[in-house]
Short mmCIF file of C-alpha atoms and ligand atoms in Angstrom, two decimals:
data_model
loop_
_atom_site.label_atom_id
_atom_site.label_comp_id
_atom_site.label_asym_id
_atom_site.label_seq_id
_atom_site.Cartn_x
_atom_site.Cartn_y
_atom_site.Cartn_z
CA UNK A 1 1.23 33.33 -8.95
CA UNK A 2 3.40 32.22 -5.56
CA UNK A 3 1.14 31.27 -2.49
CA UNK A 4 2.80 29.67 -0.10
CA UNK A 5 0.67 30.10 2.49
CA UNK A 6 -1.36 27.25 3.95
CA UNK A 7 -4.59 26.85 2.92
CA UNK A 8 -7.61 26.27 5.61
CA UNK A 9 -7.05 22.09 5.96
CA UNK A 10 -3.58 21.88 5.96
CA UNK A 11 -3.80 24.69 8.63
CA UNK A 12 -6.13 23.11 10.92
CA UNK A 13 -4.41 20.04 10.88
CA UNK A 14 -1.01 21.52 11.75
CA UNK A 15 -3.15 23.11 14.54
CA UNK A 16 -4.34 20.11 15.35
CA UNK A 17 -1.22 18.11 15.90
CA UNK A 18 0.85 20.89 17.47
CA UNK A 19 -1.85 20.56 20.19
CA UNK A 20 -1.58 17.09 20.08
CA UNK A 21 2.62 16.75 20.58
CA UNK A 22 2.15 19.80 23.31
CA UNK A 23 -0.56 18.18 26.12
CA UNK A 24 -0.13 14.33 24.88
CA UNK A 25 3.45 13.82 23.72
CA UNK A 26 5.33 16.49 25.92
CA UNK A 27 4.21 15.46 29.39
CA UNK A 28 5.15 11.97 29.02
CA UNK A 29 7.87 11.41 26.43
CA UNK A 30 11.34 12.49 28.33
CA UNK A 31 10.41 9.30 30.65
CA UNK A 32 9.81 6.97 27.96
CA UNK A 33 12.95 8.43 26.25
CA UNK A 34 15.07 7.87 29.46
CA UNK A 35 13.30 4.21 29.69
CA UNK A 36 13.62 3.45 25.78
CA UNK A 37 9.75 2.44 25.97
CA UNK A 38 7.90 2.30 22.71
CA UNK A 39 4.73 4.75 22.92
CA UNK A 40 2.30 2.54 22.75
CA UNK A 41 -0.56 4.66 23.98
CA UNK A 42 0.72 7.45 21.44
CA UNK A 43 0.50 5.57 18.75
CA UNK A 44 -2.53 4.37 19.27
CA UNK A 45 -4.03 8.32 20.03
CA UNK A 46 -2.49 9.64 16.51
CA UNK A 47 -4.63 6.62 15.12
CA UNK A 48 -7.50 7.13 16.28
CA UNK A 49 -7.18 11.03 15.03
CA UNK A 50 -6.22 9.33 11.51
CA UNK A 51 -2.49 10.04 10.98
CA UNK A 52 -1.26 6.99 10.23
CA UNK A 53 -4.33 6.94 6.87
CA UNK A 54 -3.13 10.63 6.33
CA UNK A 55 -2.32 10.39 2.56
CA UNK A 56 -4.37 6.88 1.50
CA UNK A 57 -7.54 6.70 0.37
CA UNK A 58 -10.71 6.42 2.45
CA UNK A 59 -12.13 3.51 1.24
CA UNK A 60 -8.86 1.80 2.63
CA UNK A 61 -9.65 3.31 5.88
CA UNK A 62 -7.50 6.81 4.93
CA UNK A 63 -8.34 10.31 5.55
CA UNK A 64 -8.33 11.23 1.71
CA UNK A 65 -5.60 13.63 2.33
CA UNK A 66 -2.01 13.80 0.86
CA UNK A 67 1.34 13.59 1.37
CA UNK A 68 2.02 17.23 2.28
CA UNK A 69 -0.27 16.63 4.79
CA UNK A 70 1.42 13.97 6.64
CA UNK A 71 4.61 15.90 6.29
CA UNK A 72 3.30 19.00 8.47
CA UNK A 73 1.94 16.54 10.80
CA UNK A 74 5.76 15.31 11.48
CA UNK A 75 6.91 18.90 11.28
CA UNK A 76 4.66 19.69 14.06
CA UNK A 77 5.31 16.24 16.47
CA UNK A 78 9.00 16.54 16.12
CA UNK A 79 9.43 19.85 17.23
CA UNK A 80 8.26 18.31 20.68
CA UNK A 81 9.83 14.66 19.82
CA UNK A 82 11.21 13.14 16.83
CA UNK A 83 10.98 9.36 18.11
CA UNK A 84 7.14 9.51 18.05
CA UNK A 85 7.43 11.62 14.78
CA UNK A 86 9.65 8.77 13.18
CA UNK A 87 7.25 5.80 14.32
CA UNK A 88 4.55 7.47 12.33
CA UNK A 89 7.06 8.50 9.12
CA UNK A 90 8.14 4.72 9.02
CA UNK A 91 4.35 3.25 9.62
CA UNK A 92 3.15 5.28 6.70
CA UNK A 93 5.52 6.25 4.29
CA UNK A 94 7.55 3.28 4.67
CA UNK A 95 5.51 0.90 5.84
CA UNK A 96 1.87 1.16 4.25
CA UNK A 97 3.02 3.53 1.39
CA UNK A 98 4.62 0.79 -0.58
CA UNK A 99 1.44 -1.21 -0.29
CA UNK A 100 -1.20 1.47 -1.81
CA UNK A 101 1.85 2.32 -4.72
CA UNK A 102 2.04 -1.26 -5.83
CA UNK A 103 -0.25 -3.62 -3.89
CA UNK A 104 -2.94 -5.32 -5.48
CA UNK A 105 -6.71 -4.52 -4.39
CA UNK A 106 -7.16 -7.57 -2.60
CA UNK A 107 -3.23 -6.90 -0.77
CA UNK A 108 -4.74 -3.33 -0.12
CA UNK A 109 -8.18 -4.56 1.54
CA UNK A 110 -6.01 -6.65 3.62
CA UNK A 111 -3.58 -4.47 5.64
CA UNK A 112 -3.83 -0.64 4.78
CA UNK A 113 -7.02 -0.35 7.28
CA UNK A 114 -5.40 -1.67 10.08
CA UNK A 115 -2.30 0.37 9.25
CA UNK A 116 -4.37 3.79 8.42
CA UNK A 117 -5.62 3.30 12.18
CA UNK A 118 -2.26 2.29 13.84
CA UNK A 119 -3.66 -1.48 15.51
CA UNK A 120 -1.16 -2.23 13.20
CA UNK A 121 2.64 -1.07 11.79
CA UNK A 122 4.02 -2.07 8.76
CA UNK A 123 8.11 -1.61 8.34
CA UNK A 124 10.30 -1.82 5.32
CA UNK A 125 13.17 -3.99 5.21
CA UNK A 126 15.51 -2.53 2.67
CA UNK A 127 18.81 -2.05 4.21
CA UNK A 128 21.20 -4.99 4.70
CA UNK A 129 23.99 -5.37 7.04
CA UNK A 130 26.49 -5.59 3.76
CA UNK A 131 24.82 -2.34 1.69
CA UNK A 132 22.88 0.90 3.19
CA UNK A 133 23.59 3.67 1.00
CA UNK A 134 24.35 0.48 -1.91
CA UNK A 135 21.28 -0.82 -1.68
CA UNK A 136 21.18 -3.02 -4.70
CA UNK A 137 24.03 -5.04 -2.41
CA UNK A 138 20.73 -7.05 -1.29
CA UNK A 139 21.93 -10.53 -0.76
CA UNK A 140 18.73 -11.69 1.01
CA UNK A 141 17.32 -14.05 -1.77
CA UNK A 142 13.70 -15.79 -2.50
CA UNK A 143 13.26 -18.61 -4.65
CA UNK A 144 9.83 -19.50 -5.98
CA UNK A 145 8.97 -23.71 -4.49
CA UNK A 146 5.33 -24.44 -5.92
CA UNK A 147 2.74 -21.67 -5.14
CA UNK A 148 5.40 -20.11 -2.45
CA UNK A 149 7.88 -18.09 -2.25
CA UNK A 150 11.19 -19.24 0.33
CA UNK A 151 13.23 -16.35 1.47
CA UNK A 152 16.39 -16.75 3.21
CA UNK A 153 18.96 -13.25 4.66
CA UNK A 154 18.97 -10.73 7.02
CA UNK A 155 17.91 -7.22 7.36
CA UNK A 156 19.56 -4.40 9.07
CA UNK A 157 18.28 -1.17 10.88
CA UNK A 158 14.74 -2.14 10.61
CA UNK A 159 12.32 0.54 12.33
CA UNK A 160 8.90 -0.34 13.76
CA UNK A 161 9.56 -4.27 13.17
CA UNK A 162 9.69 -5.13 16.46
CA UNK A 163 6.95 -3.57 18.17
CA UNK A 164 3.97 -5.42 19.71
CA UNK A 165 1.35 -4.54 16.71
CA UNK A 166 3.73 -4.93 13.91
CA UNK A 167 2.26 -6.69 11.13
CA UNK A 168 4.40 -7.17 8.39
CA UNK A 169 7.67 -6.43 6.59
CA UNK A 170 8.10 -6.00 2.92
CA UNK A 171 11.52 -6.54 2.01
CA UNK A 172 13.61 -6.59 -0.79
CA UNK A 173 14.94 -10.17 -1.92
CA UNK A 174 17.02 -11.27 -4.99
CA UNK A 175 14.60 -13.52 -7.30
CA UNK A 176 17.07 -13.84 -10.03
CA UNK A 177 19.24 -12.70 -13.05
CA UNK A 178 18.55 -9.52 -15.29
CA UNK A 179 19.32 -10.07 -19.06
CA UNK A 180 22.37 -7.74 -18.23
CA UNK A 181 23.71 -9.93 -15.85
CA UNK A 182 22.67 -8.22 -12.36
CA UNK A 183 20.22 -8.71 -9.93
CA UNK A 184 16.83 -9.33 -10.51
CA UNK A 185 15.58 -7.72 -6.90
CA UNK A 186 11.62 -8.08 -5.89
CA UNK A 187 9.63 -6.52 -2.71
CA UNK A 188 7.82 -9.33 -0.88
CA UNK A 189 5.36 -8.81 2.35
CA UNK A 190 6.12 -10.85 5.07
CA UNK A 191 3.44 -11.15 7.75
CA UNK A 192 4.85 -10.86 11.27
CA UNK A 193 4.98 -14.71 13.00
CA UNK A 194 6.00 -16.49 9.97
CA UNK A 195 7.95 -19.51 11.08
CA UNK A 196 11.53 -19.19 10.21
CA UNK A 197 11.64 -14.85 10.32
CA UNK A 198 13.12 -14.06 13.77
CA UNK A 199 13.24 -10.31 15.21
CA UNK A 200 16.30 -10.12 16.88
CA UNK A 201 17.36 -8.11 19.94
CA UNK A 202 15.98 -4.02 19.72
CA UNK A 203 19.33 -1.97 19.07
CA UNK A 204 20.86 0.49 21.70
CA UNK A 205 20.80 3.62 19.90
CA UNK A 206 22.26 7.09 20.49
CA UNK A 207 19.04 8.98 19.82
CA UNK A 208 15.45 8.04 18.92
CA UNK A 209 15.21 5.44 22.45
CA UNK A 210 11.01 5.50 22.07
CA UNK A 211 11.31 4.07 18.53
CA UNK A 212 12.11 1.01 17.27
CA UNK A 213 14.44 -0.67 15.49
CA UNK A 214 15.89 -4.39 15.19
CA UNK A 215 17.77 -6.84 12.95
CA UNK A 216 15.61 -9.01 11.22
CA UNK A 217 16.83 -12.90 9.73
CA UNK A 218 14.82 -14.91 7.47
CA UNK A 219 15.78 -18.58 7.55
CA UNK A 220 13.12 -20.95 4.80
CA UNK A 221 10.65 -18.20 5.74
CA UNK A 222 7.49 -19.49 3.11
CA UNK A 223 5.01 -17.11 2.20
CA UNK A 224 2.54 -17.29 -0.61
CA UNK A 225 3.35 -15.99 -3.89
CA UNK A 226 0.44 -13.90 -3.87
CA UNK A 227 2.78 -11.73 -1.75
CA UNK A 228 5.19 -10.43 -4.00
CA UNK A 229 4.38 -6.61 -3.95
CA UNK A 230 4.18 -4.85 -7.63
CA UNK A 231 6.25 -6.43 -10.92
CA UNK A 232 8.16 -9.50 -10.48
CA UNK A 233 12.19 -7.71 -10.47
CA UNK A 234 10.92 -4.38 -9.51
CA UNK A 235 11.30 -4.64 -6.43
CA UNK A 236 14.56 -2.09 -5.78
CA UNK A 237 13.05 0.76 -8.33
CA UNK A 238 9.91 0.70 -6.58
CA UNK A 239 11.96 1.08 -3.19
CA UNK A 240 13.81 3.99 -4.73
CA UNK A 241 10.79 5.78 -5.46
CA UNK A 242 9.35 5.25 -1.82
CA UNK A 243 12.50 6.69 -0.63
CA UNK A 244 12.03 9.91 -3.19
CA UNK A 245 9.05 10.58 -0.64
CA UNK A 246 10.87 9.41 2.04
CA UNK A 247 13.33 12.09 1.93
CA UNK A 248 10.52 14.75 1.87
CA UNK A 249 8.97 13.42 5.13
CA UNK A 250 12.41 13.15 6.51
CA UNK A 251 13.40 16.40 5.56
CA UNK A 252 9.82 17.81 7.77
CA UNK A 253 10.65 16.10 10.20
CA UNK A 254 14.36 17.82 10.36
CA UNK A 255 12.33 21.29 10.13
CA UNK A 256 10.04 20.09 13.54
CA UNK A 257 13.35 19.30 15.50
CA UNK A 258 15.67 22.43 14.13
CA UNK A 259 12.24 24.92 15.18
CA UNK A 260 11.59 22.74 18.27
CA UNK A 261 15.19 23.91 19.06
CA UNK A 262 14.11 27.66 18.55
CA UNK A 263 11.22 27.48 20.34
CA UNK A 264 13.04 25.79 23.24
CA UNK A 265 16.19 28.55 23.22
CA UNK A 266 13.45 31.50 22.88
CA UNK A 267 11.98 30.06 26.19
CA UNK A 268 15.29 29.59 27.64
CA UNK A 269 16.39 33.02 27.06
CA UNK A 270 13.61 34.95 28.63
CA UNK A 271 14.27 32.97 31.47
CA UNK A 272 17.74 32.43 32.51
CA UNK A 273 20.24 34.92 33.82
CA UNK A 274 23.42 35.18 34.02
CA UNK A 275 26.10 38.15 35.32
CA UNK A 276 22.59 39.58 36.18
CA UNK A 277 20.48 39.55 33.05
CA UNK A 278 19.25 37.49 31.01
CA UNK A 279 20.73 35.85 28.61
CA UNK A 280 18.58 36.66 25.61
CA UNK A 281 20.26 40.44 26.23
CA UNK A 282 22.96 39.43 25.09
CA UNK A 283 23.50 39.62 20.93
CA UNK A 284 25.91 36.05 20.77
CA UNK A 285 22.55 34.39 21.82
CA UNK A 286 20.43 36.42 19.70
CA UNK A 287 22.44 35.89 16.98
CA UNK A 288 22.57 32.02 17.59
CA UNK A 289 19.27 32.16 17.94
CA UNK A 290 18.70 34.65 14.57
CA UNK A 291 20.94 31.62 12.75
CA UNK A 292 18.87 29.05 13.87
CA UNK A 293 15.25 30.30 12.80
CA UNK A 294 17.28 31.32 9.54
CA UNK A 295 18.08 27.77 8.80
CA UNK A 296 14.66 26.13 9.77
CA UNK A 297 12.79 28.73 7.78
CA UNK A 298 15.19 28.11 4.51
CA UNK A 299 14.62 24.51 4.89
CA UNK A 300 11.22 24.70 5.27
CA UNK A 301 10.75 26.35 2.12
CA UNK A 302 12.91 23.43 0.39
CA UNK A 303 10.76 20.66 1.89
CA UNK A 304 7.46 22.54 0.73
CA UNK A 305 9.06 23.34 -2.84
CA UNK A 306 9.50 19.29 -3.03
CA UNK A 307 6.30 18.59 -1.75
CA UNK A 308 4.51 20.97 -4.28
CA UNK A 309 6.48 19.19 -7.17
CA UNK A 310 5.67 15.72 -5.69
CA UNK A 311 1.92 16.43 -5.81
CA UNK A 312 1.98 18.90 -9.21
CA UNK A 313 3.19 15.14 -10.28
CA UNK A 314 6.49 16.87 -11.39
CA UNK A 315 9.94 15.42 -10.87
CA UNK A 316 10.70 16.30 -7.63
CA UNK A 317 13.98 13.46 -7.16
CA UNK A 318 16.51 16.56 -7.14
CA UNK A 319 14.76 19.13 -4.80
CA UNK A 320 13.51 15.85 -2.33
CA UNK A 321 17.42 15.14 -1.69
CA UNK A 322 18.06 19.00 -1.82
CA UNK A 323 15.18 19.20 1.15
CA UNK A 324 16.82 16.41 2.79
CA UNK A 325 20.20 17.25 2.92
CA UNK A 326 19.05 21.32 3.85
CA UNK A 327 16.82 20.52 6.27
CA UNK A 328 19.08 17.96 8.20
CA UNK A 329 21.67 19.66 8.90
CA UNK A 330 19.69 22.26 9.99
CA UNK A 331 18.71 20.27 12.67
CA UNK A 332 22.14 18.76 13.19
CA UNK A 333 23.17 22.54 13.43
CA UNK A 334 20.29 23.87 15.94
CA UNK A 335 20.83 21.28 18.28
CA UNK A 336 24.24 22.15 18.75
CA UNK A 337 23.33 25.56 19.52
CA UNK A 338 20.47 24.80 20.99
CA UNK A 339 22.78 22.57 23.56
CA UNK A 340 25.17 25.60 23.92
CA UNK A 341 22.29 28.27 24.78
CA UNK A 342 21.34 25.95 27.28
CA UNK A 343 24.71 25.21 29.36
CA UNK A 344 24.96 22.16 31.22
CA UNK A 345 21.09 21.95 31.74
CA UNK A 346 21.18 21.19 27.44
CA UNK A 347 23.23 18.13 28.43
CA UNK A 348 21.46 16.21 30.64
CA UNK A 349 18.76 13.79 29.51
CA UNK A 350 15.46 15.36 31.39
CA UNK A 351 16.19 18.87 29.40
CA UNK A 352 14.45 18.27 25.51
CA UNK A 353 17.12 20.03 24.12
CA UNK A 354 19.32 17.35 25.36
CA UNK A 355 17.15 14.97 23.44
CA UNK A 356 17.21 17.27 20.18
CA UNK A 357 20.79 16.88 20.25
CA UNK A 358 20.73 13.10 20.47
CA UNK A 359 18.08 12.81 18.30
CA UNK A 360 19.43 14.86 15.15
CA UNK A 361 22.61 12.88 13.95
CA UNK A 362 20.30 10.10 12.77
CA UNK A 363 19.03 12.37 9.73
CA UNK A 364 21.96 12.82 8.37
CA UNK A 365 22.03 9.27 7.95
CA UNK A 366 18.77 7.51 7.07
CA UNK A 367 16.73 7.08 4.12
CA UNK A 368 20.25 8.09 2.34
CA UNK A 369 23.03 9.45 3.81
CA UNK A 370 24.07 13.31 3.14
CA UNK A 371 26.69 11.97 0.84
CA UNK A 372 23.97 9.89 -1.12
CA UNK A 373 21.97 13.07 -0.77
CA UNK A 374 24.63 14.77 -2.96
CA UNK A 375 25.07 12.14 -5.48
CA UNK A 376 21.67 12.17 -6.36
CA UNK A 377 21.75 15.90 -6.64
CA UNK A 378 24.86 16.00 -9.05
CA UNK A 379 23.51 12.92 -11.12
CA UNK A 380 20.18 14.77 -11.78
CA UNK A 381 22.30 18.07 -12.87
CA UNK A 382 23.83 15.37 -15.21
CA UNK A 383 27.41 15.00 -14.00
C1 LIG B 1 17.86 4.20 13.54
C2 LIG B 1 17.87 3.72 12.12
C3 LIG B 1 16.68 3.34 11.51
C4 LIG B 1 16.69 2.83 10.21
N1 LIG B 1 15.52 2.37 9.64
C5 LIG B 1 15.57 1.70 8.46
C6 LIG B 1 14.39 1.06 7.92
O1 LIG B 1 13.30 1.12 8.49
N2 LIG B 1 14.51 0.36 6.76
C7 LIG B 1 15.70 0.26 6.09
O2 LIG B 1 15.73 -0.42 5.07
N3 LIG B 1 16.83 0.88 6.56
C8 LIG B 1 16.79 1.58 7.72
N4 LIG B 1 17.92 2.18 8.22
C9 LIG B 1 19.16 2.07 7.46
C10 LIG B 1 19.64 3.41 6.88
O3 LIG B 1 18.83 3.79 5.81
C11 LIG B 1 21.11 3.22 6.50
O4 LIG B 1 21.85 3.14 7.72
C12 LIG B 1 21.64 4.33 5.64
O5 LIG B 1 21.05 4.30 4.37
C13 LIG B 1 23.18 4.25 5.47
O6 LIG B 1 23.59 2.97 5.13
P1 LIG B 1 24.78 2.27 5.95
O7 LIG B 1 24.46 2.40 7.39
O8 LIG B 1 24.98 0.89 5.42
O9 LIG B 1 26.05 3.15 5.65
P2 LIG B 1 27.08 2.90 4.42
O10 LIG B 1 26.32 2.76 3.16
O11 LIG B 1 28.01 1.79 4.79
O12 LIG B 1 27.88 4.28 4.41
C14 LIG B 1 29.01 4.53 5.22
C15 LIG B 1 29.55 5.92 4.84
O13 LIG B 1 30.03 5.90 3.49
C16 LIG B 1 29.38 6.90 2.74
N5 LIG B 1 29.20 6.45 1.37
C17 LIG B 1 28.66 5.28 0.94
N6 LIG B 1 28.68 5.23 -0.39
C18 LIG B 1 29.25 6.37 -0.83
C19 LIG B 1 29.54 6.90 -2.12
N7 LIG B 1 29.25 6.25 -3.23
N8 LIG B 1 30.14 8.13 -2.18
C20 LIG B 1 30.44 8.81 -1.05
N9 LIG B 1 30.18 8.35 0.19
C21 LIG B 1 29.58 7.15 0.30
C22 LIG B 1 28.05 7.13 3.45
O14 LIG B 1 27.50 8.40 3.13
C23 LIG B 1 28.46 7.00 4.90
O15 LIG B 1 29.04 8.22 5.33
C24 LIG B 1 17.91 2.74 9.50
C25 LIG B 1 19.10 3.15 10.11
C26 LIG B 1 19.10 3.61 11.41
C27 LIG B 1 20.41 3.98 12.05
#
């Protein structure tokens, strides 16, 4: 039988956070968008109401919930705001996912309860100046001295790693030869404030200002070997897999921003006049608008087809990038029209379309570009 309706949890928390984003993230957010201000208090509210522990485990300070769950909870926040929405994608499902898919117990006593509560942010240091979308480019390296492992390299693009509470990095670092010949790439956790990793200046970005992203160097950084996250050399599959998620969340998030766009033109359009009516009279906006609800709604479905196969515990690698690649440029594609219902007002900063517009490029790009996207879709139909 199909039911795709929601069922009474998943329901109440959508409720729940759409409240949320409208009377706590709406008021305040174009200002700390026009500032570039990290939202501190924010992040510290969707805490305490448990969305950073959405989909871990309670007892390591989680909600018990799942990963669908956390994706309507970015659905809902980025149809108001998608940098507040992409601090919490990249605490969890970047930053404290990897640790409750491969940490040990004692790694998992030690940092998911602070990051299921937000007083701290984990970030994932995959992408290198050298290799994005060629990931296994890594040329960071770490070389085991005693009990202790010494990394040395650079990371690029690096979201939440520069904020006030963040905690830790796990990054990808070359620990040696395969049998084959090529890299032998592990995930290690590196604790904010170890000597010798520097956070370098915060990037000036075309959209997401409230969020946070930096280069990140590692010179002789020592950590203890009891950090290396999951198998010795499996370091860039287990990254992969993170990023199979990833794409799900990111492709939610795309849905919030390309109906935050609809709901923003439907407001618009009962509002504004022009040559004496208003503009929602007239069928080129109601068409626009028809096209843009079309193309949220379509990716919608694709997002909660992944997630369903992602929590069935079905392979879910092909409709993931399928989600991601629908669902982003539906928001690429609302926010231009979005900016177009709204004239010049849908330029300027202050207006949230304006902000939509800025803020939707970005997914076309990260956690795999759409080109990647359509690699991994051809690969899995075997050509
Ligand atoms: C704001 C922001 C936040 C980010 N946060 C993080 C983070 O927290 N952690 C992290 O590790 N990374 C992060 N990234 C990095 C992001 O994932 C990469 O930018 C992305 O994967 C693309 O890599 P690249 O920038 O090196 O582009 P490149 O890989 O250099 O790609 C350049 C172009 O070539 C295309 N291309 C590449 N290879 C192929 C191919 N084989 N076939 C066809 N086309 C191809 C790409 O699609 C793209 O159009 C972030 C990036 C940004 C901008």
């Amino acid at each position: 039988m199909i039911d795709n309706r929601l069922g009474e949890d998943y329901e109440a928390l959508r409720k729940t956070v759409e409240a949320f984003a409208h009377d706590e993230v709406a008021p305040v957010i174009g200002e700390l968008y026009e500032k570039g201000e990290f939202p501190y208090d924010i992040v510290a509210k969707m805490g305490r109401m448990g969305l950073f522990g959405l989909p871990f485990d309670e007892e390591h300070g989680g909600m018990g919930g799942d990963y669908f769950a956390l994706c309507l909870a970015l659905e809902e926040l980025a149809r108001v705001d998608s940098s507040v929405a992409i601090t919490l994608e990249a605490g969890v499902s970047l930053g404290a996912m990897p640790i409750h898919r491969f940490g040990t117990e004692a790694q998992k006593r030690e940092w998911l309860p602070k990051l299921c509560t937000a007083q701290a942010l984990g970030a994932f240091g995959l992408t290198e100046a050298g290799g994005g979308s060629d990931a296994s480019a890594t040329r960071t390296t770490a070389v085991r001295d005693g009990d202790d492992w010494v990394i040395n390299g650079s990371k690029a693009f690096i979201t939440n790693s520069g904020t006030d509470i963040t905690a830790l990095v796990t990054v990808t670092a070359v620990t040696g030869t395969k049998p084959d010949g090529g890299k032998s790439i592990s995930a290690i956790v590196v604790p904010a404030g170890t000597p010798g990793f520097a956070v370098g200046k915060k990037y000036s970005k075309v959209g997401w200002n409230c969020s946070d992203t930096h280069e990140l160097s590692f010179t002789d950084v020592r950590v203890p070997g009891g950090n290396l996250l999951g198998e010795p050399g499996r370091g860039y599959a287990q990254f992969l897999s993170i990023l199979d998620e990833g794409r799900v969340a990111i492709a939610a998030l795309s849905v919030g921003l390309a109906q935050g766009c609809v709901d923003e033109c439907l407001r618009y359009a009962h509002e504004r006049e022009a040559f004496g009516q208003l503009i929602g009279h007239y069928q080129a906006i109601q068409f626009k608008i028809a096209d843009m609800e079309v193309r949220a709604h379509t990716a919608r479905l694709a997002y909660y087809e992944a997630a369903a196969k992602m929590l069935r515990g079905e392979p879910f690698k092909r409709e993931a990038a399928i989600a991601k690649l629908v669902a982003s440029n539906a928001a690429m594609d609302n926010a231009r029209d979005a900016t177009q219902i709204f004239g010049g007002y849908g330029f300027m900063n202050e207006s949230p379309v304006g902000r939509f517009y800025r803020d939707a490029k970005i997914l076309e790009i990260g956690e795999g570009t759409s080109e990647v996207q359509k690699m991994l879709i051809a690969r899995d139909l075997g050509v």
